[in-house]
């Protein structure tokens, strides 16, 4: 169990334990170590956490950048995101070592970075933790809304290809709502584990089929512009940064490893996974835009021909994303429900049955909120760009840089290294903040224009 300690409490505590406590602690750690993941399992979890619906939107992102700029932009942002992931892990390990804890999550890194940081900011630890949690919740709610739009538009395309039924995306969102409500009523995610595993296998199969279509009858590269208008680049930034959606799962994945020292390093799990993902992203964006040009949709699945094999791909991704909804939904619920229970003191004032009923009502209310947001912005490409620019950019680039400066504020590394560290973090954080501001503005402007 983690414990909240201030910097003063930390300094006043002894740094040793007696023999009996040491034996118990070692036994507990050995028991946990037995259930932790291998390097291969960790890599699979990492790929799963970073490869979602965002990859299918990358061809549309390339449309806002051009073939050359889009191709160069993904490795550049991958480099920045990978570095920031390493930074977050480094900060977590440094603080865990100071506190004598096994691991910290993203929000607790922010909490203890402030509490053990410079005196003027020590009182803002809980505020920093809340800010991280709010951005995590906004990101996850955004994923849920995007998933609803994604499933509805793909099912609508399948129905249009085989029937004369012409229902708008709003109608499909409404038809989908009761099924999502039922899916999110499962209080234990283990009930969905098998379905999610099957969906992941089908998703890999779907990607293979998509690439067979993209590689067939490709036009020459000269038929597409190498760069697009600079005014569209913020939309490309939002779409690309959304695709690198795994910053929130980095620490939980690393914390569950049998050998966490293998997570970093040149040939570690993080670098290996990011290289593979970035190559996949470049291939999807480049060949998707080269094949369909300005006609590319918010999801490449919507551009596939009306043939049975491609209809199957649309269904595969619709089912896969639908089954992923409760996993994304679980994150904000994990923050909101305990907060309500503690604030209203439900454990002492309400029976267990009433608490469960209230929890189900909360789940239904949050699902309805994502449904209403999806109704408000049923444009998949613009929604993805907005969520990526507003929330993902801060979590992936801005916050890790700020935290590293705070964690290593005492300058133990020496003046020159400290100056280099600050300069590097200022550059990355400024780039992320610029993408946040311009991407959010451009996405909102495009959404307003689309519905004007």
Short mmCIF file of N, CA and C in Angstrom, two decimals, residues 270-360:
data_model
loop_
_atom_site.label_atom_id
_atom_site.label_comp_id
_atom_site.label_asym_id
_atom_site.label_seq_id
_atom_site.Cartn_x
_atom_site.Cartn_y
_atom_site.Cartn_z
N UNK A 270 10.56 -0.49 -24.30
CA UNK A 270 9.99 0.78 -24.75
C UNK A 270 10.47 1.17 -26.14
N UNK A 271 11.78 1.17 -26.34
CA UNK A 271 12.32 1.54 -27.66
C UNK A 271 11.91 0.56 -28.74
N UNK A 272 11.96 -0.75 -28.42
CA UNK A 272 11.58 -1.76 -29.40
C UNK A 272 10.13 -1.58 -29.83
N UNK A 273 9.25 -1.39 -28.85
CA UNK A 273 7.83 -1.21 -29.16
C UNK A 273 7.57 0.05 -29.96
N UNK A 274 8.22 1.15 -29.60
CA UNK A 274 7.99 2.42 -30.30
C UNK A 274 8.52 2.39 -31.72
N UNK A 275 9.64 1.72 -31.96
CA UNK A 275 10.16 1.60 -33.33
C UNK A 275 9.18 0.82 -34.20
N UNK A 276 8.68 -0.29 -33.68
CA UNK A 276 7.71 -1.10 -34.44
C UNK A 276 6.44 -0.30 -34.71
N UNK A 277 5.92 0.37 -33.69
CA UNK A 277 4.68 1.14 -33.84
C UNK A 277 4.87 2.28 -34.83
N UNK A 278 6.01 2.98 -34.74
CA UNK A 278 6.24 4.11 -35.64
C UNK A 278 6.35 3.67 -37.09
N UNK A 279 7.00 2.55 -37.34
CA UNK A 279 7.08 2.01 -38.71
C UNK A 279 5.69 1.66 -39.24
N UNK A 280 4.87 1.07 -38.36
CA UNK A 280 3.50 0.73 -38.74
C UNK A 280 2.70 1.99 -39.04
N UNK A 281 2.88 3.03 -38.22
CA UNK A 281 2.16 4.29 -38.41
C UNK A 281 2.56 4.96 -39.72
N UNK A 282 3.86 5.00 -40.01
CA UNK A 282 4.32 5.62 -41.25
C UNK A 282 3.74 4.88 -42.45
N UNK A 283 3.78 3.55 -42.40
CA UNK A 283 3.25 2.76 -43.51
C UNK A 283 1.76 3.00 -43.71
N UNK A 284 1.00 3.00 -42.63
CA UNK A 284 -0.45 3.21 -42.73
C UNK A 284 -0.76 4.61 -43.26
N UNK A 285 -0.12 5.63 -42.69
CA UNK A 285 -0.39 6.99 -43.13
C UNK A 285 0.04 7.24 -44.56
N UNK A 286 1.26 6.79 -44.91
CA UNK A 286 1.81 7.05 -46.24
C UNK A 286 0.99 6.35 -47.33
N UNK A 287 0.82 5.04 -47.20
CA UNK A 287 0.14 4.30 -48.26
C UNK A 287 -1.37 4.55 -48.27
N UNK A 288 -1.95 4.84 -47.10
CA UNK A 288 -3.38 5.17 -47.06
C UNK A 288 -3.67 6.46 -47.80
N UNK A 289 -2.84 7.49 -47.56
CA UNK A 289 -3.05 8.76 -48.25
C UNK A 289 -2.66 8.66 -49.72
N UNK A 290 -1.59 7.90 -50.02
CA UNK A 290 -1.18 7.73 -51.42
C UNK A 290 -2.29 7.04 -52.21
N UNK A 291 -2.96 6.09 -51.60
CA UNK A 291 -4.00 5.33 -52.31
C UNK A 291 -5.27 6.17 -52.53
N UNK A 292 -5.72 6.88 -51.50
CA UNK A 292 -7.03 7.53 -51.57
C UNK A 292 -6.98 9.05 -51.66
N UNK A 293 -5.82 9.66 -51.45
CA UNK A 293 -5.68 11.09 -51.64
C UNK A 293 -6.65 11.92 -50.82
N UNK A 294 -7.22 12.94 -51.46
CA UNK A 294 -8.12 13.86 -50.75
C UNK A 294 -9.45 13.22 -50.39
N UNK A 295 -9.70 12.03 -50.90
CA UNK A 295 -10.95 11.33 -50.57
C UNK A 295 -10.83 10.49 -49.30
N UNK A 296 -9.66 10.49 -48.67
CA UNK A 296 -9.46 9.64 -47.50
C UNK A 296 -10.37 10.10 -46.37
N UNK A 297 -10.98 9.13 -45.70
CA UNK A 297 -11.96 9.42 -44.65
C UNK A 297 -11.29 9.49 -43.28
N UNK A 298 -12.09 9.79 -42.26
CA UNK A 298 -11.57 9.87 -40.90
C UNK A 298 -11.04 8.56 -40.39
N UNK A 299 -11.51 7.45 -40.94
CA UNK A 299 -10.97 6.12 -40.68
C UNK A 299 -10.77 5.43 -42.02
N UNK A 300 -9.61 4.85 -42.23
CA UNK A 300 -9.30 4.23 -43.52
C UNK A 300 -10.27 3.10 -43.83
N UNK A 301 -10.90 2.52 -42.83
CA UNK A 301 -11.87 1.44 -43.08
C UNK A 301 -13.06 1.93 -43.90
N UNK A 302 -13.37 3.23 -43.81
CA UNK A 302 -14.52 3.77 -44.55
C UNK A 302 -14.21 3.95 -46.03
N UNK A 303 -12.93 3.86 -46.42
CA UNK A 303 -12.54 3.98 -47.83
C UNK A 303 -12.45 2.62 -48.53
N UNK A 304 -12.49 1.54 -47.79
CA UNK A 304 -12.33 0.23 -48.40
C UNK A 304 -13.48 -0.09 -49.33
N UNK A 305 -13.23 -0.82 -50.42
CA UNK A 305 -14.29 -1.15 -51.38
C UNK A 305 -15.41 -1.96 -50.73
N UNK A 306 -16.57 -1.93 -51.37
CA UNK A 306 -17.75 -2.65 -50.86
C UNK A 306 -17.69 -4.11 -51.29
N UNK A 307 -16.75 -4.85 -50.74
CA UNK A 307 -16.61 -6.28 -50.99
C UNK A 307 -16.71 -7.03 -49.67
N UNK A 308 -17.12 -8.29 -49.70
CA UNK A 308 -17.32 -9.02 -48.44
C UNK A 308 -16.10 -9.02 -47.52
N UNK A 309 -14.90 -9.18 -48.10
CA UNK A 309 -13.71 -9.26 -47.26
C UNK A 309 -13.47 -7.94 -46.53
N UNK A 310 -13.76 -6.83 -47.20
CA UNK A 310 -13.55 -5.52 -46.58
C UNK A 310 -14.70 -5.15 -45.65
N UNK A 311 -15.90 -5.65 -45.96
CA UNK A 311 -17.01 -5.47 -45.00
C UNK A 311 -16.69 -6.19 -43.70
N UNK A 312 -16.04 -7.36 -43.84
CA UNK A 312 -15.62 -8.10 -42.65
C UNK A 312 -14.62 -7.29 -41.83
N UNK A 313 -13.71 -6.59 -42.52
CA UNK A 313 -12.74 -5.76 -41.82
C UNK A 313 -13.45 -4.67 -41.02
N UNK A 314 -14.44 -4.03 -41.64
CA UNK A 314 -15.18 -2.99 -40.93
C UNK A 314 -15.87 -3.54 -39.70
N UNK A 315 -16.46 -4.72 -39.84
CA UNK A 315 -17.13 -5.35 -38.70
C UNK A 315 -16.12 -5.73 -37.62
N UNK A 316 -14.97 -6.26 -38.05
CA UNK A 316 -13.92 -6.65 -37.11
C UNK A 316 -13.50 -5.46 -36.24
N UNK A 317 -13.20 -4.34 -36.90
CA UNK A 317 -12.75 -3.17 -36.14
C UNK A 317 -13.88 -2.57 -35.30
N UNK A 318 -15.09 -2.62 -35.82
CA UNK A 318 -16.22 -2.11 -35.05
C UNK A 318 -16.40 -2.91 -33.76
N UNK A 319 -16.32 -4.25 -33.87
CA UNK A 319 -16.47 -5.11 -32.70
C UNK A 319 -15.29 -4.92 -31.74
N UNK A 320 -14.08 -4.84 -32.29
CA UNK A 320 -12.89 -4.68 -31.47
C UNK A 320 -12.93 -3.39 -30.68
N UNK A 321 -13.28 -2.29 -31.35
CA UNK A 321 -13.34 -0.99 -30.68
C UNK A 321 -14.50 -0.96 -29.68
N UNK A 322 -15.62 -1.58 -30.05
CA UNK A 322 -16.76 -1.64 -29.14
C UNK A 322 -16.39 -2.35 -27.84
N UNK A 323 -15.66 -3.46 -27.94
CA UNK A 323 -15.24 -4.20 -26.74
C UNK A 323 -14.16 -3.46 -25.95
N UNK A 324 -13.48 -2.50 -26.58
CA UNK A 324 -12.47 -1.73 -25.87
C UNK A 324 -13.08 -0.57 -25.09
N UNK A 325 -14.33 -0.23 -25.38
CA UNK A 325 -14.99 0.90 -24.71
C UNK A 325 -14.96 0.77 -23.18
N UNK A 326 -15.38 -0.37 -22.60
CA UNK A 326 -15.38 -0.44 -21.13
C UNK A 326 -13.99 -0.35 -20.52
N UNK A 327 -12.94 -0.74 -21.26
CA UNK A 327 -11.58 -0.62 -20.74
C UNK A 327 -11.18 0.85 -20.62
N UNK A 328 -11.52 1.65 -21.63
CA UNK A 328 -11.24 3.08 -21.57
C UNK A 328 -12.16 3.77 -20.55
N UNK A 329 -13.38 3.30 -20.45
CA UNK A 329 -14.37 3.87 -19.54
C UNK A 329 -13.99 3.64 -18.08
N UNK A 330 -13.27 2.55 -17.83
CA UNK A 330 -12.91 2.18 -16.46
C UNK A 330 -11.99 3.21 -15.80
N UNK A 331 -11.14 3.87 -16.59
CA UNK A 331 -10.17 4.80 -16.02
C UNK A 331 -10.83 6.00 -15.35
N UNK A 332 -11.71 6.77 -16.04
CA UNK A 332 -12.35 7.89 -15.33
C UNK A 332 -13.26 7.43 -14.21
N UNK A 333 -13.90 6.27 -14.39
CA UNK A 333 -14.77 5.75 -13.33
C UNK A 333 -13.96 5.46 -12.07
N UNK A 334 -12.72 5.00 -12.24
CA UNK A 334 -11.86 4.68 -11.11
C UNK A 334 -11.53 5.92 -10.29
N UNK A 335 -11.53 7.08 -10.92
CA UNK A 335 -11.27 8.32 -10.21
C UNK A 335 -12.56 8.89 -9.60
N UNK A 336 -13.64 8.87 -10.38
CA UNK A 336 -14.86 9.58 -9.97
C UNK A 336 -15.60 8.86 -8.85
N UNK A 337 -15.78 7.54 -8.98
CA UNK A 337 -16.59 6.82 -7.98
C UNK A 337 -15.96 6.83 -6.59
N UNK A 338 -14.66 6.53 -6.42
CA UNK A 338 -14.07 6.64 -5.07
C UNK A 338 -14.15 8.06 -4.50
N UNK A 339 -14.04 9.08 -5.37
CA UNK A 339 -14.14 10.46 -4.90
C UNK A 339 -15.53 10.73 -4.34
N UNK A 340 -16.57 10.26 -5.05
CA UNK A 340 -17.94 10.46 -4.57
C UNK A 340 -18.17 9.71 -3.26
N UNK A 341 -17.69 8.47 -3.19
CA UNK A 341 -17.86 7.67 -1.97
C UNK A 341 -17.21 8.35 -0.76
N UNK A 342 -16.03 8.88 -0.98
CA UNK A 342 -15.32 9.53 0.12
C UNK A 342 -15.97 10.85 0.48
N UNK A 343 -16.38 11.63 -0.52
CA UNK A 343 -16.96 12.95 -0.29
C UNK A 343 -18.29 12.84 0.44
N UNK A 344 -19.11 11.89 0.03
CA UNK A 344 -20.45 11.72 0.62
C UNK A 344 -20.47 10.71 1.77
N UNK A 345 -19.30 10.13 2.07
CA UNK A 345 -19.19 9.15 3.16
C UNK A 345 -20.22 8.03 3.02
N UNK A 346 -20.27 7.47 1.79
CA UNK A 346 -21.29 6.46 1.49
C UNK A 346 -21.06 5.16 2.25
N UNK A 347 -19.80 4.85 2.57
CA UNK A 347 -19.51 3.60 3.26
C UNK A 347 -20.17 3.55 4.64
N UNK A 348 -20.41 4.68 5.23
CA UNK A 348 -21.00 4.72 6.58
C UNK A 348 -22.47 5.13 6.58
N UNK A 349 -22.95 5.72 5.49
CA UNK A 349 -24.32 6.23 5.47
C UNK A 349 -25.26 5.46 4.55
N UNK A 350 -24.73 4.47 3.81
CA UNK A 350 -25.57 3.79 2.82
C UNK A 350 -25.24 2.30 2.80
N UNK A 351 -26.26 1.47 2.58
CA UNK A 351 -26.05 0.03 2.52
C UNK A 351 -25.29 -0.34 1.25
N UNK A 352 -24.75 -1.56 1.23
CA UNK A 352 -23.96 -2.01 0.09
C UNK A 352 -24.80 -2.08 -1.17
N UNK A 353 -26.05 -2.55 -1.06
CA UNK A 353 -26.94 -2.64 -2.23
C UNK A 353 -27.23 -1.26 -2.81
N UNK A 354 -27.44 -0.29 -1.92
CA UNK A 354 -27.70 1.07 -2.39
C UNK A 354 -26.46 1.67 -3.04
N UNK A 355 -25.30 1.34 -2.51
CA UNK A 355 -24.05 1.82 -3.12
C UNK A 355 -23.88 1.26 -4.52
N UNK A 356 -24.19 -0.02 -4.69
CA UNK A 356 -24.08 -0.64 -6.01
C UNK A 356 -25.07 -0.02 -6.99
N UNK A 357 -26.29 0.27 -6.51
CA UNK A 357 -27.29 0.92 -7.37
C UNK A 357 -26.81 2.30 -7.79
N UNK A 358 -26.25 3.05 -6.84
CA UNK A 358 -25.75 4.39 -7.14
C UNK A 358 -24.58 4.33 -8.13
N UNK A 359 -23.74 3.31 -7.98
CA UNK A 359 -22.62 3.14 -8.90
C UNK A 359 -23.11 2.86 -10.31
N UNK A 360 -24.14 2.01 -10.43
CA UNK A 360 -24.70 1.72 -11.75
C UNK A 360 -25.32 2.97 -12.37
#
